[in-house]
Amino acid sequence: MTQTAPHPSLEILQELLVINVDAAKFYEATSALAKSEAFKKSLGDFLTQRKIWINDLQTRIATANRDPQESGTLLGKLQRGWLDLRGRINATDDLSLLGEVLESEEEIRRRYEAVRVRIDGPMAALVQRQYEGLLATGRALHALKARLTSERSDPASSDEGVHGA
């Protein structure tokens, strides 16, 4: 029996699955280092969102009789290793961690933009919904950055004690 190549849209969903697995692990690692309760809560919310997306992608891939591969990427492992190292030498503060998250989210957004034009059918709706979620996450992260920056410049305005390193 000859195996047919997977539909290109399935390969795209597989790629997005791995990206989201990396993002979820990154949010977990970042949350462990965060000091601000507001930042930790936001990371927890984004982690929950990513777990839902992971489940949606796994379901869609499995529906097409494919095995979802979710091992993550080498780049994702390196990124989490860098966070761990920074945490061990105590060179982290919430603003620098948030900067790492923003950079990561920007890269993920670019990846989604690149694949949105290559996917069709019902899978396109799933990818579009997740892309719109990424845009909302980006707006929320920028708002959080403004808040943390304000609290850093005026520590008396915060009762959570968000300070730089």
Short mmCIF file of N, CA and C in Angstrom, two decimals:
data_model
loop_
_atom_site.label_atom_id
_atom_site.label_comp_id
_atom_site.label_asym_id
_atom_site.label_seq_id
_atom_site.Cartn_x
_atom_site.Cartn_y
_atom_site.Cartn_z
N MET A 1 0.83 -1.17 0.00
CA MET A 1 0.00 0.00 0.00
C MET A 1 0.88 1.24 0.00
N THR A 2 0.62 2.13 -0.91
CA THR A 2 1.40 3.35 -1.04
C THR A 2 0.83 4.42 -0.13
N GLN A 3 1.73 5.06 0.63
CA GLN A 3 1.29 6.17 1.47
C GLN A 3 1.32 7.44 0.66
N THR A 4 0.27 8.21 0.82
CA THR A 4 0.24 9.49 0.13
C THR A 4 0.87 10.55 1.03
N ALA A 5 1.41 11.54 0.39
CA ALA A 5 2.01 12.65 1.15
C ALA A 5 0.91 13.41 1.87
N PRO A 6 1.20 13.91 3.06
CA PRO A 6 0.19 14.67 3.76
C PRO A 6 -0.18 15.94 3.00
N HIS A 7 -1.41 16.35 3.14
CA HIS A 7 -1.89 17.58 2.54
C HIS A 7 -1.04 18.74 3.08
N PRO A 8 -0.67 19.69 2.22
CA PRO A 8 0.16 20.81 2.70
C PRO A 8 -0.45 21.53 3.90
N SER A 9 -1.76 21.63 3.96
CA SER A 9 -2.39 22.29 5.11
C SER A 9 -2.14 21.52 6.40
N LEU A 10 -2.07 20.20 6.31
CA LEU A 10 -1.77 19.40 7.50
C LEU A 10 -0.34 19.63 7.96
N GLU A 11 0.56 19.76 7.02
CA GLU A 11 1.95 20.06 7.38
C GLU A 11 2.04 21.42 8.07
N ILE A 12 1.25 22.37 7.60
CA ILE A 12 1.23 23.70 8.23
C ILE A 12 0.68 23.60 9.65
N LEU A 13 -0.40 22.85 9.82
CA LEU A 13 -0.96 22.68 11.17
C LEU A 13 0.05 22.01 12.09
N GLN A 14 0.78 21.06 11.55
CA GLN A 14 1.82 20.39 12.35
C GLN A 14 2.89 21.40 12.78
N GLU A 15 3.30 22.25 11.86
CA GLU A 15 4.29 23.28 12.18
C GLU A 15 3.75 24.21 13.27
N LEU A 16 2.49 24.62 13.16
CA LEU A 16 1.89 25.51 14.16
C LEU A 16 1.74 24.80 15.51
N LEU A 17 1.47 23.51 15.47
CA LEU A 17 1.39 22.75 16.71
C LEU A 17 2.71 22.81 17.47
N VAL A 18 3.80 22.56 16.78
CA VAL A 18 5.11 22.58 17.42
C VAL A 18 5.43 23.99 17.94
N ILE A 19 5.10 25.01 17.17
CA ILE A 19 5.32 26.39 17.61
C ILE A 19 4.56 26.67 18.90
N ASN A 20 3.33 26.21 18.97
CA ASN A 20 2.51 26.46 20.16
C ASN A 20 2.96 25.63 21.35
N VAL A 21 3.46 24.44 21.14
CA VAL A 21 4.03 23.65 22.23
C VAL A 21 5.24 24.39 22.81
N ASP A 22 6.10 24.90 21.93
CA ASP A 22 7.24 25.70 22.38
C ASP A 22 6.77 26.92 23.17
N ALA A 23 5.76 27.62 22.66
CA ALA A 23 5.27 28.82 23.33
C ALA A 23 4.72 28.49 24.71
N ALA A 24 3.97 27.39 24.82
CA ALA A 24 3.41 27.00 26.12
C ALA A 24 4.53 26.71 27.13
N LYS A 25 5.54 26.00 26.68
CA LYS A 25 6.67 25.70 27.58
C LYS A 25 7.41 26.99 27.96
N PHE A 26 7.52 27.91 27.02
CA PHE A 26 8.17 29.19 27.27
C PHE A 26 7.39 29.99 28.31
N TYR A 27 6.06 30.02 28.18
CA TYR A 27 5.23 30.72 29.16
C TYR A 27 5.40 30.11 30.56
N GLU A 28 5.46 28.79 30.64
CA GLU A 28 5.66 28.13 31.94
C GLU A 28 7.00 28.53 32.55
N ALA A 29 8.05 28.49 31.74
CA ALA A 29 9.38 28.84 32.24
C ALA A 29 9.45 30.30 32.65
N THR A 30 8.85 31.18 31.87
CA THR A 30 8.87 32.60 32.18
C THR A 30 8.08 32.88 33.45
N SER A 31 6.94 32.23 33.61
CA SER A 31 6.12 32.43 34.80
C SER A 31 6.86 32.06 36.08
N ALA A 32 7.69 31.03 35.99
CA ALA A 32 8.46 30.60 37.17
C ALA A 32 9.46 31.68 37.60
N LEU A 33 9.87 32.54 36.68
CA LEU A 33 10.85 33.59 36.99
C LEU A 33 10.20 34.94 37.28
N ALA A 34 8.95 35.11 36.88
CA ALA A 34 8.29 36.40 37.03
C ALA A 34 8.06 36.73 38.51
N LYS A 35 8.09 38.01 38.81
CA LYS A 35 7.90 38.47 40.18
C LYS A 35 6.51 39.09 40.38
N SER A 36 6.04 39.83 39.40
CA SER A 36 4.75 40.51 39.49
C SER A 36 3.60 39.51 39.37
N GLU A 37 2.66 39.62 40.27
CA GLU A 37 1.49 38.74 40.20
C GLU A 37 0.67 39.00 38.93
N ALA A 38 0.61 40.27 38.51
CA ALA A 38 -0.12 40.60 37.28
C ALA A 38 0.54 39.94 36.07
N PHE A 39 1.86 39.95 36.04
CA PHE A 39 2.60 39.32 34.95
C PHE A 39 2.38 37.81 34.97
N LYS A 40 2.48 37.21 36.15
CA LYS A 40 2.25 35.77 36.27
C LYS A 40 0.84 35.39 35.83
N LYS A 41 -0.15 36.20 36.21
CA LYS A 41 -1.53 35.92 35.81
C LYS A 41 -1.67 36.00 34.29
N SER A 42 -1.08 37.04 33.70
CA SER A 42 -1.15 37.17 32.24
C SER A 42 -0.50 35.97 31.56
N LEU A 43 0.66 35.58 32.05
CA LEU A 43 1.34 34.41 31.47
C LEU A 43 0.47 33.17 31.61
N GLY A 44 -0.18 33.02 32.76
CA GLY A 44 -1.08 31.88 32.96
C GLY A 44 -2.24 31.90 31.99
N ASP A 45 -2.79 33.09 31.75
CA ASP A 45 -3.89 33.21 30.78
C ASP A 45 -3.43 32.85 29.38
N PHE A 46 -2.24 33.33 29.00
CA PHE A 46 -1.72 33.03 27.67
C PHE A 46 -1.39 31.54 27.54
N LEU A 47 -0.90 30.94 28.63
CA LEU A 47 -0.61 29.51 28.63
C LEU A 47 -1.90 28.71 28.42
N THR A 48 -2.95 29.10 29.11
CA THR A 48 -4.25 28.42 28.93
C THR A 48 -4.71 28.54 27.49
N GLN A 49 -4.58 29.73 26.92
CA GLN A 49 -4.95 29.94 25.52
C GLN A 49 -4.15 29.00 24.61
N ARG A 50 -2.84 28.92 24.82
CA ARG A 50 -2.00 28.07 23.98
C ARG A 50 -2.38 26.59 24.13
N LYS A 51 -2.73 26.17 25.32
CA LYS A 51 -3.14 24.77 25.51
C LYS A 51 -4.41 24.46 24.73
N ILE A 52 -5.31 25.42 24.69
CA ILE A 52 -6.53 25.25 23.89
C ILE A 52 -6.16 25.15 22.41
N TRP A 53 -5.27 26.03 21.97
CA TRP A 53 -4.85 25.99 20.56
C TRP A 53 -4.16 24.68 20.24
N ILE A 54 -3.32 24.21 21.15
CA ILE A 54 -2.63 22.93 20.94
C ILE A 54 -3.66 21.82 20.78
N ASN A 55 -4.65 21.80 21.65
CA ASN A 55 -5.70 20.79 21.56
C ASN A 55 -6.46 20.89 20.23
N ASP A 56 -6.80 22.11 19.82
CA ASP A 56 -7.51 22.30 18.55
C ASP A 56 -6.68 21.79 17.38
N LEU A 57 -5.38 22.10 17.38
CA LEU A 57 -4.51 21.64 16.30
C LEU A 57 -4.35 20.12 16.32
N GLN A 58 -4.16 19.55 17.50
CA GLN A 58 -4.04 18.09 17.62
C GLN A 58 -5.29 17.40 17.09
N THR A 59 -6.44 17.94 17.46
CA THR A 59 -7.71 17.35 17.03
C THR A 59 -7.85 17.41 15.52
N ARG A 60 -7.52 18.56 14.94
CA ARG A 60 -7.64 18.72 13.49
C ARG A 60 -6.68 17.78 12.76
N ILE A 61 -5.47 17.65 13.26
CA ILE A 61 -4.49 16.75 12.64
C ILE A 61 -4.93 15.31 12.77
N ALA A 62 -5.40 14.93 13.96
CA ALA A 62 -5.84 13.55 14.20
C ALA A 62 -7.08 13.22 13.36
N THR A 63 -7.95 14.19 13.13
CA THR A 63 -9.15 13.98 12.31
C THR A 63 -8.75 13.58 10.89
N ALA A 64 -7.59 14.02 10.45
CA ALA A 64 -7.10 13.68 9.12
C ALA A 64 -6.27 12.39 9.14
N ASN A 65 -6.43 11.63 10.23
CA ASN A 65 -5.73 10.34 10.39
C ASN A 65 -4.21 10.48 10.37
N ARG A 66 -3.74 11.54 10.97
CA ARG A 66 -2.30 11.75 11.14
C ARG A 66 -1.99 11.80 12.62
N ASP A 67 -0.75 11.47 12.97
CA ASP A 67 -0.32 11.56 14.36
C ASP A 67 0.27 12.93 14.61
N PRO A 68 -0.33 13.69 15.53
CA PRO A 68 0.25 15.01 15.84
C PRO A 68 1.61 14.85 16.50
N GLN A 69 2.61 15.49 15.95
CA GLN A 69 3.95 15.50 16.52
C GLN A 69 4.11 16.78 17.30
N GLU A 70 4.48 16.69 18.56
CA GLU A 70 4.53 17.90 19.37
C GLU A 70 5.80 17.97 20.21
N SER A 71 6.89 17.56 19.65
CA SER A 71 8.12 17.48 20.43
C SER A 71 8.77 18.83 20.69
N GLY A 72 8.36 19.87 20.01
CA GLY A 72 9.03 21.16 20.18
C GLY A 72 10.25 21.24 19.30
N THR A 73 10.86 22.39 19.28
CA THR A 73 12.00 22.62 18.41
C THR A 73 13.26 22.87 19.21
N LEU A 74 14.38 22.73 18.55
CA LEU A 74 15.66 23.02 19.18
C LEU A 74 15.72 24.49 19.60
N LEU A 75 15.22 25.37 18.75
CA LEU A 75 15.21 26.79 19.08
C LEU A 75 14.40 27.04 20.36
N GLY A 76 13.26 26.38 20.48
CA GLY A 76 12.44 26.52 21.68
C GLY A 76 13.17 26.04 22.92
N LYS A 77 13.88 24.94 22.80
CA LYS A 77 14.66 24.41 23.94
C LYS A 77 15.78 25.38 24.31
N LEU A 78 16.44 25.95 23.30
CA LEU A 78 17.50 26.92 23.57
C LEU A 78 16.95 28.16 24.26
N GLN A 79 15.79 28.60 23.82
CA GLN A 79 15.18 29.79 24.43
C GLN A 79 14.85 29.53 25.90
N ARG A 80 14.29 28.37 26.21
CA ARG A 80 13.98 28.06 27.60
C ARG A 80 15.26 27.87 28.41
N GLY A 81 16.30 27.32 27.81
CA GLY A 81 17.58 27.18 28.49
C GLY A 81 18.18 28.53 28.83
N TRP A 82 18.05 29.48 27.91
CA TRP A 82 18.54 30.83 28.16
C TRP A 82 17.79 31.46 29.33
N LEU A 83 16.48 31.27 29.38
CA LEU A 83 15.70 31.80 30.50
C LEU A 83 16.15 31.16 31.82
N ASP A 84 16.37 29.87 31.79
CA ASP A 84 16.81 29.17 33.00
C ASP A 84 18.15 29.71 33.48
N LEU A 85 19.07 29.90 32.55
CA LEU A 85 20.39 30.44 32.91
C LEU A 85 20.26 31.84 33.50
N ARG A 86 19.46 32.68 32.88
CA ARG A 86 19.25 34.03 33.41
C ARG A 86 18.66 33.98 34.81
N GLY A 87 17.74 33.06 35.03
CA GLY A 87 17.14 32.93 36.34
C GLY A 87 18.14 32.48 37.39
N ARG A 88 19.04 31.60 37.01
CA ARG A 88 20.04 31.09 37.94
C ARG A 88 21.05 32.16 38.35
N ILE A 89 21.36 33.08 37.45
CA ILE A 89 22.31 34.13 37.82
C ILE A 89 21.56 35.39 38.28
N ASN A 90 20.25 35.25 38.43
CA ASN A 90 19.39 36.32 38.94
C ASN A 90 19.50 37.59 38.11
N ALA A 91 19.61 37.44 36.82
CA ALA A 91 19.71 38.60 35.93
C ALA A 91 18.37 38.87 35.26
N THR A 92 17.30 38.59 35.97
CA THR A 92 15.99 38.79 35.37
C THR A 92 15.19 39.80 36.17
N ASP A 93 14.41 40.55 35.47
CA ASP A 93 13.36 41.35 36.08
C ASP A 93 12.17 41.21 35.14
N ASP A 94 11.02 41.62 35.60
CA ASP A 94 9.82 41.39 34.81
C ASP A 94 9.86 42.09 33.46
N LEU A 95 10.42 43.29 33.41
CA LEU A 95 10.48 43.98 32.12
C LEU A 95 11.39 43.26 31.12
N SER A 96 12.52 42.75 31.58
CA SER A 96 13.39 42.04 30.64
C SER A 96 12.75 40.71 30.22
N LEU A 97 12.08 40.05 31.16
CA LEU A 97 11.36 38.82 30.80
C LEU A 97 10.26 39.13 29.79
N LEU A 98 9.53 40.21 30.05
CA LEU A 98 8.46 40.59 29.13
C LEU A 98 9.02 40.91 27.75
N GLY A 99 10.21 41.52 27.71
CA GLY A 99 10.86 41.76 26.42
C GLY A 99 11.11 40.46 25.67
N GLU A 100 11.54 39.43 26.39
CA GLU A 100 11.76 38.11 25.77
C GLU A 100 10.44 37.55 25.22
N VAL A 101 9.38 37.70 26.01
CA VAL A 101 8.06 37.20 25.59
C VAL A 101 7.59 37.95 24.35
N LEU A 102 7.75 39.26 24.35
CA LEU A 102 7.34 40.06 23.19
C LEU A 102 8.10 39.65 21.93
N GLU A 103 9.40 39.43 22.06
CA GLU A 103 10.19 38.99 20.89
C GLU A 103 9.70 37.64 20.39
N SER A 104 9.44 36.74 21.29
CA SER A 104 8.96 35.41 20.93
C SER A 104 7.60 35.50 20.23
N GLU A 105 6.70 36.30 20.80
CA GLU A 105 5.38 36.44 20.21
C GLU A 105 5.44 37.09 18.83
N GLU A 106 6.35 38.03 18.66
CA GLU A 106 6.50 38.68 17.36
C GLU A 106 6.95 37.65 16.30
N GLU A 107 7.87 36.78 16.67
CA GLU A 107 8.32 35.74 15.74
C GLU A 107 7.17 34.78 15.42
N ILE A 108 6.40 34.41 16.42
CA ILE A 108 5.27 33.51 16.19
C ILE A 108 4.25 34.18 15.27
N ARG A 109 3.98 35.46 15.51
CA ARG A 109 3.04 36.19 14.66
C ARG A 109 3.51 36.19 13.20
N ARG A 110 4.80 36.42 13.00
CA ARG A 110 5.34 36.39 11.63
C ARG A 110 5.17 35.01 11.00
N ARG A 111 5.36 33.97 11.77
CA ARG A 111 5.20 32.61 11.24
C ARG A 111 3.75 32.35 10.85
N TYR A 112 2.82 32.79 11.70
CA TYR A 112 1.40 32.64 11.37
C TYR A 112 1.05 33.44 10.11
N GLU A 113 1.57 34.65 10.00
CA GLU A 113 1.30 35.45 8.81
C GLU A 113 1.78 34.74 7.55
N ALA A 114 2.93 34.11 7.64
CA ALA A 114 3.50 33.43 6.47
C ALA A 114 2.65 32.23 6.06
N VAL A 115 2.08 31.52 7.02
CA VAL A 115 1.33 30.32 6.65
C VAL A 115 -0.13 30.60 6.35
N ARG A 116 -0.67 31.70 6.83
CA ARG A 116 -2.09 32.01 6.58
C ARG A 116 -2.41 32.04 5.09
N VAL A 117 -1.48 32.49 4.28
CA VAL A 117 -1.74 32.61 2.84
C VAL A 117 -1.57 31.27 2.13
N ARG A 118 -1.03 30.27 2.81
CA ARG A 118 -0.78 28.97 2.18
C ARG A 118 -1.78 27.91 2.60
N ILE A 119 -2.74 28.24 3.42
CA ILE A 119 -3.65 27.23 3.94
C ILE A 119 -5.06 27.51 3.42
N ASP A 120 -5.81 26.43 3.23
CA ASP A 120 -7.15 26.62 2.68
C ASP A 120 -8.17 25.78 3.43
N GLY A 121 -9.41 25.95 3.03
CA GLY A 121 -10.49 25.15 3.59
C GLY A 121 -10.76 25.45 5.06
N PRO A 122 -11.37 24.48 5.74
CA PRO A 122 -11.76 24.70 7.13
C PRO A 122 -10.55 24.93 8.05
N MET A 123 -9.39 24.46 7.64
CA MET A 123 -8.19 24.68 8.44
C MET A 123 -7.81 26.15 8.46
N ALA A 124 -8.15 26.86 7.40
CA ALA A 124 -7.83 28.29 7.33
C ALA A 124 -8.57 29.06 8.42
N ALA A 125 -9.80 28.67 8.72
CA ALA A 125 -10.56 29.35 9.77
C ALA A 125 -9.90 29.17 11.13
N LEU A 126 -9.40 27.98 11.39
CA LEU A 126 -8.70 27.71 12.65
C LEU A 126 -7.45 28.57 12.76
N VAL A 127 -6.66 28.61 11.71
CA VAL A 127 -5.43 29.39 11.71
C VAL A 127 -5.75 30.89 11.86
N GLN A 128 -6.78 31.35 11.16
CA GLN A 128 -7.16 32.77 11.26
C GLN A 128 -7.59 33.12 12.69
N ARG A 129 -8.36 32.25 13.32
CA ARG A 129 -8.81 32.48 14.70
C ARG A 129 -7.60 32.56 15.65
N GLN A 130 -6.65 31.66 15.46
CA GLN A 130 -5.46 31.69 16.31
C GLN A 130 -4.62 32.93 16.02
N TYR A 131 -4.53 33.32 14.77
CA TYR A 131 -3.78 34.52 14.41
C TYR A 131 -4.39 35.75 15.09
N GLU A 132 -5.71 35.85 15.06
CA GLU A 132 -6.38 36.97 15.72
C GLU A 132 -6.12 36.93 17.23
N GLY A 133 -6.05 35.74 17.80
CA GLY A 133 -5.69 35.60 19.21
C GLY A 133 -4.27 36.09 19.47
N LEU A 134 -3.36 35.82 18.54
CA LEU A 134 -1.99 36.32 18.68
C LEU A 134 -1.95 37.84 18.68
N LEU A 135 -2.74 38.45 17.82
CA LEU A 135 -2.79 39.91 17.78
C LEU A 135 -3.30 40.46 19.11
N ALA A 136 -4.33 39.84 19.66
CA ALA A 136 -4.88 40.27 20.96
C ALA A 136 -3.84 40.07 22.06
N THR A 137 -3.12 38.96 22.02
CA THR A 137 -2.06 38.71 23.00
C THR A 137 -0.99 39.79 22.91
N GLY A 138 -0.61 40.15 21.70
CA GLY A 138 0.39 41.20 21.51
C GLY A 138 -0.07 42.52 22.11
N ARG A 139 -1.33 42.88 21.89
CA ARG A 139 -1.85 44.12 22.47
C ARG A 139 -1.82 44.05 24.00
N ALA A 140 -2.21 42.92 24.55
CA ALA A 140 -2.21 42.76 26.01
C ALA A 140 -0.79 42.83 26.57
N LEU A 141 0.16 42.24 25.88
CA LEU A 141 1.55 42.29 26.34
C LEU A 141 2.11 43.71 26.30
N HIS A 142 1.77 44.46 25.27
CA HIS A 142 2.24 45.85 25.18
C HIS A 142 1.60 46.70 26.29
N ALA A 143 0.34 46.45 26.60
CA ALA A 143 -0.31 47.17 27.70
C ALA A 143 0.36 46.81 29.03
N LEU A 144 0.68 45.54 29.21
CA LEU A 144 1.36 45.12 30.42
C LEU A 144 2.75 45.76 30.52
N LYS A 145 3.42 45.86 29.39
CA LYS A 145 4.75 46.49 29.39
C LYS A 145 4.64 47.95 29.82
N ALA A 146 3.63 48.65 29.32
CA ALA A 146 3.44 50.05 29.71
C ALA A 146 3.17 50.15 31.21
N ARG A 147 2.38 49.22 31.73
CA ARG A 147 2.08 49.23 33.16
C ARG A 147 3.33 48.95 33.99
N LEU A 148 4.09 47.94 33.61
CA LEU A 148 5.29 47.60 34.36
C LEU A 148 6.34 48.71 34.28
N THR A 149 6.42 49.35 33.12
CA THR A 149 7.36 50.47 32.96
C THR A 149 6.95 51.62 33.87
N SER A 150 5.67 51.89 33.92
CA SER A 150 5.17 52.95 34.79
C SER A 150 5.43 52.63 36.26
N GLU A 151 5.22 51.39 36.65
CA GLU A 151 5.45 50.98 38.03
C GLU A 151 6.93 51.03 38.37
N ARG A 152 7.77 50.74 37.41
CA ARG A 152 9.21 50.79 37.65
C ARG A 152 9.66 52.23 37.88
N SER A 153 9.11 53.16 37.10
CA SER A 153 9.52 54.55 37.25
C SER A 153 8.86 55.20 38.46
N ASP A 154 7.75 54.63 38.96
CA ASP A 154 7.08 55.15 40.15
C ASP A 154 6.70 53.97 41.04
N PRO A 155 7.67 53.41 41.78
CA PRO A 155 7.41 52.22 42.59
C PRO A 155 6.29 52.40 43.60
N ALA A 156 6.02 53.61 44.02
CA ALA A 156 4.95 53.84 44.99
C ALA A 156 3.58 53.56 44.39
N SER A 157 3.47 53.56 43.05
CA SER A 157 2.19 53.31 42.40
C SER A 157 1.84 51.83 42.37
N SER A 158 2.76 50.98 42.77
CA SER A 158 2.54 49.54 42.74
C SER A 158 2.58 48.98 44.15
N ASP A 159 1.61 48.14 44.44
CA ASP A 159 1.66 47.45 45.70
C ASP A 159 2.16 46.02 45.50
N GLU A 160 2.63 45.72 44.30
CA GLU A 160 3.15 44.39 44.01
C GLU A 160 4.67 44.38 44.02
N GLY A 161 5.30 45.52 44.07
CA GLY A 161 6.75 45.56 44.15
C GLY A 161 7.45 45.14 42.90
N VAL A 162 7.03 45.62 41.75
CA VAL A 162 7.68 45.28 40.49
C VAL A 162 8.86 46.22 40.30
N HIS A 163 10.05 45.70 40.48
CA HIS A 163 11.26 46.50 40.35
C HIS A 163 12.23 45.81 39.41
N GLY A 164 13.10 46.59 38.84
CA GLY A 164 14.14 46.03 37.98
C GLY A 164 15.22 45.36 38.80
N ALA A 165 16.10 44.66 38.11
CA ALA A 165 17.18 43.94 38.78
C ALA A 165 18.24 44.89 39.23
#
